[in-house]
């Protein structure tokens, strides 16, 4: 019997139970592929890891609306505009599911947003790059959503139930996003010489940052070993990056555009593409807040948060009024 409800807020103090025994029972559940649910006992470090990862994932979805939102008014047709609007709204929905999943672990949305705005919590490096042309919207759908799916399909089997379940719907929507991005790239690459050049330029600028989305190489990934033992992560950063390259290079060939990597080659013996060295200095610079758009993204998020203060106040007042009525 597991100790449900013992540790709902992550406060292990005061328990007169054998930690080693609890930890062993917890790991046995993980090893048996049982889902851990919100009220189950869990080690504080497991809880903290999930809050970190899920909240950063939520922040990525929310900040990720900005580079695409930038093109809503400039989409080349009404059809494209409607599709892009739906996609950007999906990303907002993903952010909200994920904040809710993180809240089941005892944190609050207010705290998570405060950590984002203060710069304490990260969001995906990819969203610190600018969207300069319409082809960038195609490249984001194709590459960024493509990388997101590669990373997130295994998260549907994550050991923490609320996160795993949220990922199922998110992955379905991301698949639609990836298709719409690829379709934009297909139209451009079958279009005029200028359109094809635009598609190539977008691939040139988004390829390497997309590979960085998977995180540092395995040797530098400080959380991977523990997260894999807890079955939060099912594959390492490098394994997922390799899968992404293997799937995406033939797609670029189909589009007739060139992956910007002189070292890229197919190894018939391993069945995998070998690719060049990632510029890790660029990755760590972006993480440190020095990417092309870091400041702009956070400033815009802060402004939106300030502008929305009246909505939060009204929602609180409404909830309070109804709470009082229910109590009366
Ligand atoms: N950017 O030890 P690891 C999307 C940090 S959603 C920024 O390997 P971990 C949808 C990492 O947090 C995209 N930071 O860490 C969409 C840690 O720092 P910390 C987001 C990164 O957690 C599409 C440190 O480096 N997806 O695109 C990055 O085991 C289109 C050490 O790294 C998710 O969040 C990075 N790229 O593995 C929306 C998926 N990589 O926290 C709009 C869930 C690493 O100690 C438009 N997350 N870091 O300060 C994950 O799977 C994992 O958290 C990883 C990192 C794989 C991202």
CSV table of C-alpha atoms and ligand atoms in Angstrom, one decimal:
chain,number,residue,atom,x,y,z
A,1,UNK,CA,0.0,0.0,0.0
A,2,UNK,CA,1.4,3.4,-1.0
A,3,UNK,CA,1.2,6.4,1.2
A,4,UNK,CA,-1.3,8.4,-0.7
A,5,UNK,CA,-1.9,12.0,0.5
A,6,UNK,CA,1.0,12.0,2.9
A,7,UNK,CA,3.0,14.5,1.0
A,8,UNK,CA,0.6,16.6,-0.9
A,9,UNK,CA,2.5,19.9,-0.7
A,10,UNK,CA,6.0,18.4,-0.8
A,11,UNK,CA,6.4,18.8,2.9
A,12,UNK,CA,8.2,15.6,3.9
A,13,UNK,CA,9.1,17.0,7.4
A,14,UNK,CA,7.6,15.4,10.4
A,15,UNK,CA,6.9,12.1,8.9
A,16,UNK,CA,7.9,9.1,11.0
A,17,UNK,CA,8.4,6.8,8.1
A,18,UNK,CA,11.4,5.1,6.7
A,19,UNK,CA,12.6,7.3,3.8
A,20,UNK,CA,14.6,4.5,2.2
A,21,UNK,CA,11.5,2.3,2.2
A,22,UNK,CA,9.4,4.9,0.7
A,23,UNK,CA,11.9,5.7,-2.0
A,24,UNK,CA,12.3,2.0,-2.9
A,25,UNK,CA,8.5,1.5,-3.1
A,26,UNK,CA,8.2,4.7,-5.2
A,27,UNK,CA,11.0,3.4,-7.6
A,28,UNK,CA,9.3,0.0,-7.8
A,29,UNK,CA,6.1,1.7,-9.0
A,30,UNK,CA,8.0,3.6,-11.6
A,31,UNK,CA,9.8,0.4,-12.7
A,32,UNK,CA,6.5,-1.4,-13.0
A,33,UNK,CA,5.3,1.4,-15.3
A,34,UNK,CA,2.6,2.6,-12.9
A,35,UNK,CA,1.5,6.2,-13.2
A,36,UNK,CA,2.3,8.5,-10.2
A,37,UNK,CA,-0.7,10.7,-9.5
A,38,UNK,CA,-1.0,14.0,-7.8
A,39,UNK,CA,-1.9,12.8,-4.3
A,40,UNK,CA,0.6,9.9,-4.3
A,41,UNK,CA,3.7,10.2,-2.2
A,42,UNK,CA,6.7,11.2,-4.2
A,43,UNK,CA,10.2,12.3,-3.4
A,44,UNK,CA,10.6,16.1,-3.2
A,45,UNK,CA,13.3,16.0,-5.9
A,46,UNK,CA,10.9,14.2,-8.3
A,47,UNK,CA,8.3,16.9,-7.6
A,48,UNK,CA,10.8,19.7,-8.1
A,49,UNK,CA,12.0,18.2,-11.3
A,50,UNK,CA,8.5,17.9,-12.7
A,51,UNK,CA,7.6,21.5,-11.7
A,52,UNK,CA,10.8,22.7,-13.3
A,53,UNK,CA,10.2,20.8,-16.6
A,54,UNK,CA,6.5,21.2,-16.9
A,55,UNK,CA,6.5,24.9,-16.0
A,56,UNK,CA,9.4,25.5,-18.5
A,57,UNK,CA,7.4,23.6,-21.1
A,58,UNK,CA,4.3,25.7,-20.4
A,59,UNK,CA,6.4,28.9,-20.6
A,60,UNK,CA,7.8,27.8,-24.0
A,61,UNK,CA,4.3,27.3,-25.3
A,62,UNK,CA,3.2,30.8,-24.2
A,63,UNK,CA,6.4,32.6,-25.3
A,64,UNK,CA,6.3,30.5,-28.5
A,65,UNK,CA,3.1,32.4,-29.5
A,66,UNK,CA,5.1,35.5,-30.1
A,67,UNK,CA,7.3,34.7,-33.1
A,68,UNK,CA,4.2,33.3,-34.9
A,69,UNK,CA,1.8,35.9,-33.6
A,70,UNK,CA,4.1,38.4,-35.3
A,71,UNK,CA,2.8,37.1,-38.7
A,72,UNK,CA,-0.9,37.0,-38.0
A,73,UNK,CA,-1.5,40.3,-39.6
A,74,UNK,CA,0.8,39.6,-42.5
A,75,UNK,CA,-0.2,36.0,-43.5
A,76,UNK,CA,-0.5,35.9,-47.3
A,77,UNK,CA,-4.1,34.9,-47.5
A,78,UNK,CA,-7.3,34.7,-45.4
A,79,UNK,CA,-6.9,30.9,-45.3
A,80,UNK,CA,-3.3,31.1,-44.1
A,81,UNK,CA,-4.4,33.7,-41.5
A,82,UNK,CA,-7.2,31.5,-40.2
A,83,UNK,CA,-4.8,28.5,-39.9
A,84,UNK,CA,-2.1,30.4,-38.2
A,85,UNK,CA,-4.6,32.0,-35.8
A,86,UNK,CA,-5.8,28.5,-34.8
A,87,UNK,CA,-2.3,27.3,-34.3
A,88,UNK,CA,-1.3,30.2,-32.1
A,89,UNK,CA,-4.5,29.6,-30.0
A,90,UNK,CA,-3.5,25.9,-29.7
A,91,UNK,CA,-0.2,26.9,-28.3
A,92,UNK,CA,-2.0,29.1,-25.7
A,93,UNK,CA,-4.2,26.1,-24.8
A,94,UNK,CA,-1.1,23.9,-24.4
A,95,UNK,CA,0.4,26.4,-22.0
A,96,UNK,CA,-2.7,26.4,-20.0
A,97,UNK,CA,-3.0,22.6,-19.7
A,98,UNK,CA,0.6,22.5,-18.7
A,99,UNK,CA,0.3,25.1,-16.0
A,100,UNK,CA,-2.6,23.1,-14.7
A,101,UNK,CA,-0.6,19.9,-14.7
A,102,UNK,CA,2.2,21.7,-12.8
A,103,UNK,CA,-0.3,23.1,-10.3
A,104,UNK,CA,-1.2,19.5,-9.3
A,105,UNK,CA,2.3,19.3,-7.9
A,106,UNK,CA,1.6,22.1,-5.4
A,107,UNK,CA,2.9,25.2,-7.1
A,108,UNK,CA,0.7,28.0,-8.3
A,109,UNK,CA,0.3,29.6,-11.7
A,110,UNK,CA,1.2,33.0,-10.2
A,111,UNK,CA,4.5,31.6,-8.8
A,112,UNK,CA,5.3,30.0,-12.2
A,113,UNK,CA,4.6,33.2,-14.1
A,114,UNK,CA,6.6,35.3,-11.6
A,115,UNK,CA,9.6,32.9,-12.1
A,116,UNK,CA,9.3,33.3,-15.9
A,117,UNK,CA,9.1,37.1,-15.7
A,118,UNK,CA,12.0,37.4,-13.3
A,119,UNK,CA,14.2,35.3,-15.6
A,120,UNK,CA,14.5,32.5,-13.0
A,121,UNK,CA,12.6,29.9,-15.1
A,122,UNK,CA,13.7,29.1,-18.6
A,123,UNK,CA,11.7,28.6,-21.8
A,124,UNK,CA,12.9,27.0,-25.0
A,125,UNK,CA,15.9,28.6,-26.6
A,126,UNK,CA,14.2,28.4,-30.0
A,127,UNK,CA,11.8,31.2,-29.3
A,128,UNK,CA,14.6,33.7,-29.0
A,129,UNK,CA,15.1,33.8,-32.7
A,130,UNK,CA,13.2,36.3,-35.0
A,131,UNK,CA,10.7,35.4,-37.7
A,132,UNK,CA,11.9,37.5,-40.6
A,133,UNK,CA,9.8,36.2,-43.5
A,134,UNK,CA,6.7,34.2,-44.1
A,135,UNK,CA,8.9,31.1,-44.8
A,136,UNK,CA,9.9,31.3,-41.1
A,137,UNK,CA,6.3,30.4,-40.2
A,138,UNK,CA,6.7,27.3,-42.5
A,139,UNK,CA,10.0,26.5,-40.9
A,140,UNK,CA,8.7,26.8,-37.4
A,141,UNK,CA,5.8,24.4,-38.1
A,142,UNK,CA,8.0,21.9,-39.9
A,143,UNK,CA,11.1,22.0,-37.8
A,144,UNK,CA,10.1,23.5,-34.4
A,145,UNK,CA,6.9,21.6,-34.1
A,146,UNK,CA,8.6,18.6,-35.6
A,147,UNK,CA,11.3,18.7,-32.9
A,148,UNK,CA,8.6,19.3,-30.3
A,149,UNK,CA,6.7,16.2,-31.4
A,150,UNK,CA,9.9,14.1,-31.4
A,151,UNK,CA,10.6,15.2,-27.8
A,152,UNK,CA,6.9,15.0,-26.6
A,153,UNK,CA,5.6,11.7,-28.0
A,154,UNK,CA,7.8,9.9,-25.4
A,155,UNK,CA,6.4,12.3,-22.7
A,156,UNK,CA,3.0,10.7,-23.3
A,157,UNK,CA,4.5,7.8,-21.4
A,158,UNK,CA,6.0,9.9,-18.7
A,159,UNK,CA,5.6,8.4,-15.2
A,160,UNK,CA,3.6,11.4,-13.9
A,161,UNK,CA,0.0,10.9,-14.9
A,162,UNK,CA,-1.3,14.4,-15.3
A,163,UNK,CA,1.7,15.4,-17.5
A,164,UNK,CA,1.5,12.2,-19.6
A,165,UNK,CA,-2.2,12.7,-20.2
A,166,UNK,CA,-1.8,16.4,-21.1
A,167,UNK,CA,0.8,15.4,-23.6
A,168,UNK,CA,-1.6,13.1,-25.6
A,169,UNK,CA,-3.8,15.9,-26.8
A,170,UNK,CA,-0.9,18.3,-27.2
A,171,UNK,CA,0.9,15.9,-29.5
A,172,UNK,CA,-2.1,15.4,-31.7
A,173,UNK,CA,-2.3,19.2,-32.1
A,174,UNK,CA,1.4,19.5,-32.7
A,175,UNK,CA,1.1,16.9,-35.5
A,176,UNK,CA,-1.4,19.2,-37.3
A,177,UNK,CA,1.0,22.1,-36.7
A,178,UNK,CA,3.9,20.2,-38.2
A,179,UNK,CA,1.9,19.3,-41.3
A,180,UNK,CA,0.8,22.9,-41.9
A,181,UNK,CA,4.4,24.1,-41.6
A,182,UNK,CA,5.6,21.5,-44.1
A,183,UNK,CA,2.8,22.4,-46.5
A,184,UNK,CA,3.9,26.1,-46.4
A,185,UNK,CA,7.5,24.9,-47.1
A,186,UNK,CA,6.2,22.7,-50.0
A,187,UNK,CA,4.2,25.5,-51.6
A,188,UNK,CA,7.2,27.8,-51.4
A,189,UNK,CA,9.7,25.3,-52.6
A,190,UNK,CA,7.4,24.5,-55.6
A,191,UNK,CA,6.9,28.3,-56.2
A,192,UNK,CA,9.0,31.0,-57.9
A,193,UNK,CA,12.8,31.3,-57.6
A,194,UNK,CA,12.3,34.0,-54.9
A,195,UNK,CA,9.9,31.7,-52.9
A,196,UNK,CA,12.3,28.8,-53.1
A,197,UNK,CA,15.1,31.1,-51.9
A,198,UNK,CA,12.9,32.2,-49.0
A,199,UNK,CA,12.3,28.6,-48.0
A,200,UNK,CA,16.1,27.9,-48.2
A,201,UNK,CA,16.9,31.0,-46.2
A,202,UNK,CA,14.4,29.9,-43.5
A,203,UNK,CA,15.9,26.4,-43.3
A,204,UNK,CA,19.4,28.0,-43.1
A,205,UNK,CA,18.4,30.1,-40.1
A,206,UNK,CA,16.2,27.5,-38.2
A,207,UNK,CA,18.1,24.3,-38.7
A,208,UNK,CA,20.7,24.6,-36.0
A,209,UNK,CA,18.5,26.3,-33.4
A,210,UNK,CA,16.0,23.4,-33.9
A,211,UNK,CA,18.7,20.9,-33.1
A,212,UNK,CA,19.5,22.8,-30.0
A,213,UNK,CA,15.9,22.5,-28.8
A,214,UNK,CA,16.7,18.9,-27.6
A,215,UNK,CA,19.1,20.4,-25.0
A,216,UNK,CA,22.8,20.0,-24.3
A,217,UNK,CA,24.6,16.8,-25.4
A,218,UNK,CA,24.2,13.8,-23.1
A,219,UNK,CA,27.5,14.4,-21.4
A,220,UNK,CA,26.4,17.9,-20.3
A,221,UNK,CA,22.8,17.1,-19.5
A,222,UNK,CA,22.8,17.4,-15.7
A,223,UNK,CA,19.2,16.2,-15.3
A,224,UNK,CA,19.0,13.3,-17.8
A,225,UNK,CA,20.3,10.4,-15.7
A,226,UNK,CA,17.8,11.0,-12.8
A,227,UNK,CA,14.9,11.9,-15.1
A,228,UNK,CA,15.4,8.7,-17.1
A,229,UNK,CA,15.6,6.6,-13.9
A,230,UNK,CA,12.3,8.2,-12.9
A,231,UNK,CA,10.9,7.6,-16.4
A,232,UNK,CA,10.1,11.3,-16.9
A,233,UNK,CA,12.4,11.2,-19.9
A,234,UNK,CA,12.4,8.0,-22.0
A,235,UNK,CA,15.2,8.9,-24.4
A,236,UNK,CA,18.3,11.0,-23.9
A,237,UNK,CA,18.7,14.5,-25.6
A,238,UNK,CA,21.2,13.1,-28.1
A,239,UNK,CA,19.0,10.1,-29.0
A,240,UNK,CA,16.0,12.3,-29.7
A,241,UNK,CA,18.2,14.8,-31.7
A,242,UNK,CA,19.4,11.9,-33.9
A,243,UNK,CA,15.9,10.7,-34.5
A,244,UNK,CA,14.9,14.2,-35.5
A,245,UNK,CA,17.8,14.5,-38.0
A,246,UNK,CA,17.0,11.0,-39.4
A,247,UNK,CA,13.4,11.9,-40.0
A,248,UNK,CA,13.9,15.5,-41.2
A,249,UNK,CA,16.8,15.3,-43.7
A,250,UNK,CA,14.7,13.2,-46.2
A,251,UNK,CA,11.9,15.8,-45.9
A,252,UNK,CA,14.4,18.5,-46.8
A,253,UNK,CA,15.5,16.4,-49.8
A,254,UNK,CA,11.8,16.0,-50.8
A,255,UNK,CA,11.4,19.8,-50.6
A,256,UNK,CA,14.5,20.2,-52.8
A,257,UNK,CA,16.3,22.5,-50.2
A,258,UNK,CA,19.7,21.9,-48.6
A,259,UNK,CA,20.3,21.3,-44.9
A,260,UNK,CA,23.0,23.9,-44.0
A,261,UNK,CA,25.6,21.3,-42.8
A,262,UNK,CA,28.7,20.4,-44.9
A,263,UNK,CA,29.4,17.4,-42.6
A,264,UNK,CA,25.9,15.9,-43.0
A,265,UNK,CA,26.1,12.4,-44.5
A,266,UNK,CA,24.2,9.2,-44.4
A,267,UNK,CA,26.0,6.3,-42.8
A,268,UNK,CA,24.6,3.2,-44.5
A,269,UNK,CA,26.1,0.9,-41.8
A,270,UNK,CA,24.4,2.6,-38.9
A,271,UNK,CA,21.3,3.7,-40.8
A,272,UNK,CA,21.7,7.2,-39.4
A,273,UNK,CA,22.7,10.6,-40.6
A,274,UNK,CA,26.0,11.9,-39.2
A,275,UNK,CA,25.9,15.6,-38.7
A,276,UNK,CA,28.3,18.5,-37.9
A,277,UNK,CA,29.1,20.0,-34.5
A,278,UNK,CA,26.4,22.2,-32.9
A,279,UNK,CA,27.6,25.6,-31.8
A,280,UNK,CA,27.1,25.1,-28.1
A,281,UNK,CA,28.4,28.5,-27.3
A,282,UNK,CA,25.5,30.0,-29.2
A,283,UNK,CA,23.1,27.7,-27.2
A,284,UNK,CA,24.5,28.7,-23.8
A,285,UNK,CA,24.5,32.4,-24.8
A,286,UNK,CA,20.8,32.1,-25.6
A,287,UNK,CA,20.1,30.4,-22.3
A,288,UNK,CA,22.0,33.1,-20.5
A,289,UNK,CA,19.6,35.7,-22.0
A,290,UNK,CA,21.8,36.9,-24.8
A,291,UNK,CA,19.9,35.5,-27.9
A,292,UNK,CA,18.7,37.8,-30.6
A,293,UNK,CA,15.2,38.3,-29.1
A,294,UNK,CA,15.4,37.3,-25.4
A,295,UNK,CA,14.8,40.7,-24.0
A,296,UNK,CA,12.0,41.5,-26.5
A,297,UNK,CA,10.2,38.3,-25.7
A,298,UNK,CA,10.2,38.9,-21.9
A,299,UNK,CA,9.3,42.5,-22.2
A,300,UNK,CA,6.3,41.7,-24.4
A,301,UNK,CA,5.2,38.9,-21.9
A,302,UNK,CA,5.6,41.4,-19.0
A,303,UNK,CA,3.4,44.0,-20.8
A,304,UNK,CA,0.8,41.4,-21.6
A,305,UNK,CA,0.8,40.3,-18.0
A,306,UNK,CA,0.4,43.9,-16.8
A,307,UNK,CA,-2.4,44.6,-19.3
A,308,UNK,CA,-4.2,41.5,-18.1
A,309,UNK,CA,-4.2,42.5,-14.4
A,310,UNK,CA,-7.8,43.7,-14.6
A,311,UNK,CA,-8.9,40.3,-16.0
A,312,UNK,CA,-7.3,38.5,-13.1
A,313,UNK,CA,-8.8,40.9,-10.6
A,314,UNK,CA,-12.3,40.5,-12.1
A,315,UNK,CA,-12.0,36.7,-12.1
A,316,UNK,CA,-10.9,36.7,-8.4
A,317,UNK,CA,-13.8,39.0,-7.5
A,318,UNK,CA,-16.3,36.8,-9.4
A,319,UNK,CA,-15.0,33.7,-7.7
A,320,UNK,CA,-15.1,35.4,-4.3
A,321,UNK,CA,-18.7,36.5,-4.9
A,322,UNK,CA,-19.8,33.0,-5.9
A,323,UNK,CA,-17.8,31.5,-3.0
A,324,UNK,CA,-19.7,33.8,-0.6
A,325,UNK,CA,-23.1,32.9,-2.1
A,326,UNK,CA,-22.3,29.2,-1.9
A,327,UNK,CA,-21.3,29.5,1.7
A,328,UNK,CA,-24.4,31.5,2.6
B,1,LIG,N1,16.1,25.8,-24.1
B,1,LIG,O1,19.8,18.6,-18.1
B,1,LIG,P1,19.1,19.1,-19.3
B,1,LIG,C1,7.2,23.7,-28.4
B,1,LIG,C2,18.1,23.7,-19.9
B,1,LIG,S1,7.5,23.3,-26.8
B,1,LIG,C3,16.2,26.3,-22.9
B,1,LIG,O2,19.2,18.3,-20.5
B,1,LIG,P2,16.3,18.4,-19.0
B,1,LIG,C4,5.8,23.9,-28.9
B,1,LIG,C5,17.3,22.8,-19.0
B,1,LIG,O3,16.1,23.4,-18.6
B,1,LIG,C6,9.3,23.4,-26.6
B,1,LIG,N2,16.7,25.6,-21.9
B,1,LIG,O4,17.6,19.4,-18.9
B,1,LIG,C7,5.7,25.0,-29.8
B,1,LIG,C8,18.3,22.8,-17.8
B,1,LIG,O5,18.3,24.1,-17.1
B,1,LIG,P3,17.7,24.2,-15.6
B,1,LIG,C9,9.6,23.1,-25.2
B,1,LIG,C10,17.1,24.3,-22.1
B,1,LIG,O6,15.2,19.2,-18.4
B,1,LIG,C11,6.1,24.9,-31.1
B,1,LIG,C12,19.7,22.8,-18.5
B,1,LIG,O7,19.4,23.3,-19.8
B,1,LIG,N3,9.5,21.7,-24.9
B,1,LIG,O8,8.2,23.9,-29.1
B,1,LIG,C13,17.0,23.8,-23.4
B,1,LIG,O9,16.6,17.1,-18.5
B,1,LIG,C14,5.9,25.9,-32.0
B,1,LIG,C15,20.3,21.4,-18.6
B,1,LIG,O10,19.6,20.6,-19.6
B,1,LIG,C16,9.7,21.2,-23.7
B,1,LIG,O11,9.9,22.0,-22.8
B,1,LIG,C17,16.5,24.5,-24.4
B,1,LIG,N4,16.3,24.0,-25.7
B,1,LIG,O12,16.1,18.3,-20.6
B,1,LIG,C18,5.2,26.2,-29.3
B,1,LIG,C19,9.5,19.7,-23.6
B,1,LIG,N5,17.5,22.5,-23.3
B,1,LIG,O13,16.2,23.9,-15.7
B,1,LIG,C20,5.1,27.3,-30.2
B,1,LIG,C21,9.7,19.3,-22.2
B,1,LIG,C22,17.9,22.3,-22.0
B,1,LIG,O14,18.4,23.2,-14.8
B,1,LIG,C23,5.4,27.1,-31.5
B,1,LIG,N6,11.1,19.4,-21.7
B,1,LIG,N7,17.7,23.4,-21.3
B,1,LIG,O15,17.9,25.6,-15.3
B,1,LIG,C24,12.1,18.5,-21.9
B,1,LIG,O16,11.9,17.5,-22.5
B,1,LIG,C25,13.4,18.7,-21.2
B,1,LIG,O17,13.2,19.7,-20.2
B,1,LIG,C26,14.5,19.2,-22.2
B,1,LIG,C27,15.8,19.5,-21.4
B,1,LIG,C28,14.8,18.1,-23.2
B,1,LIG,C29,14.1,20.5,-22.9
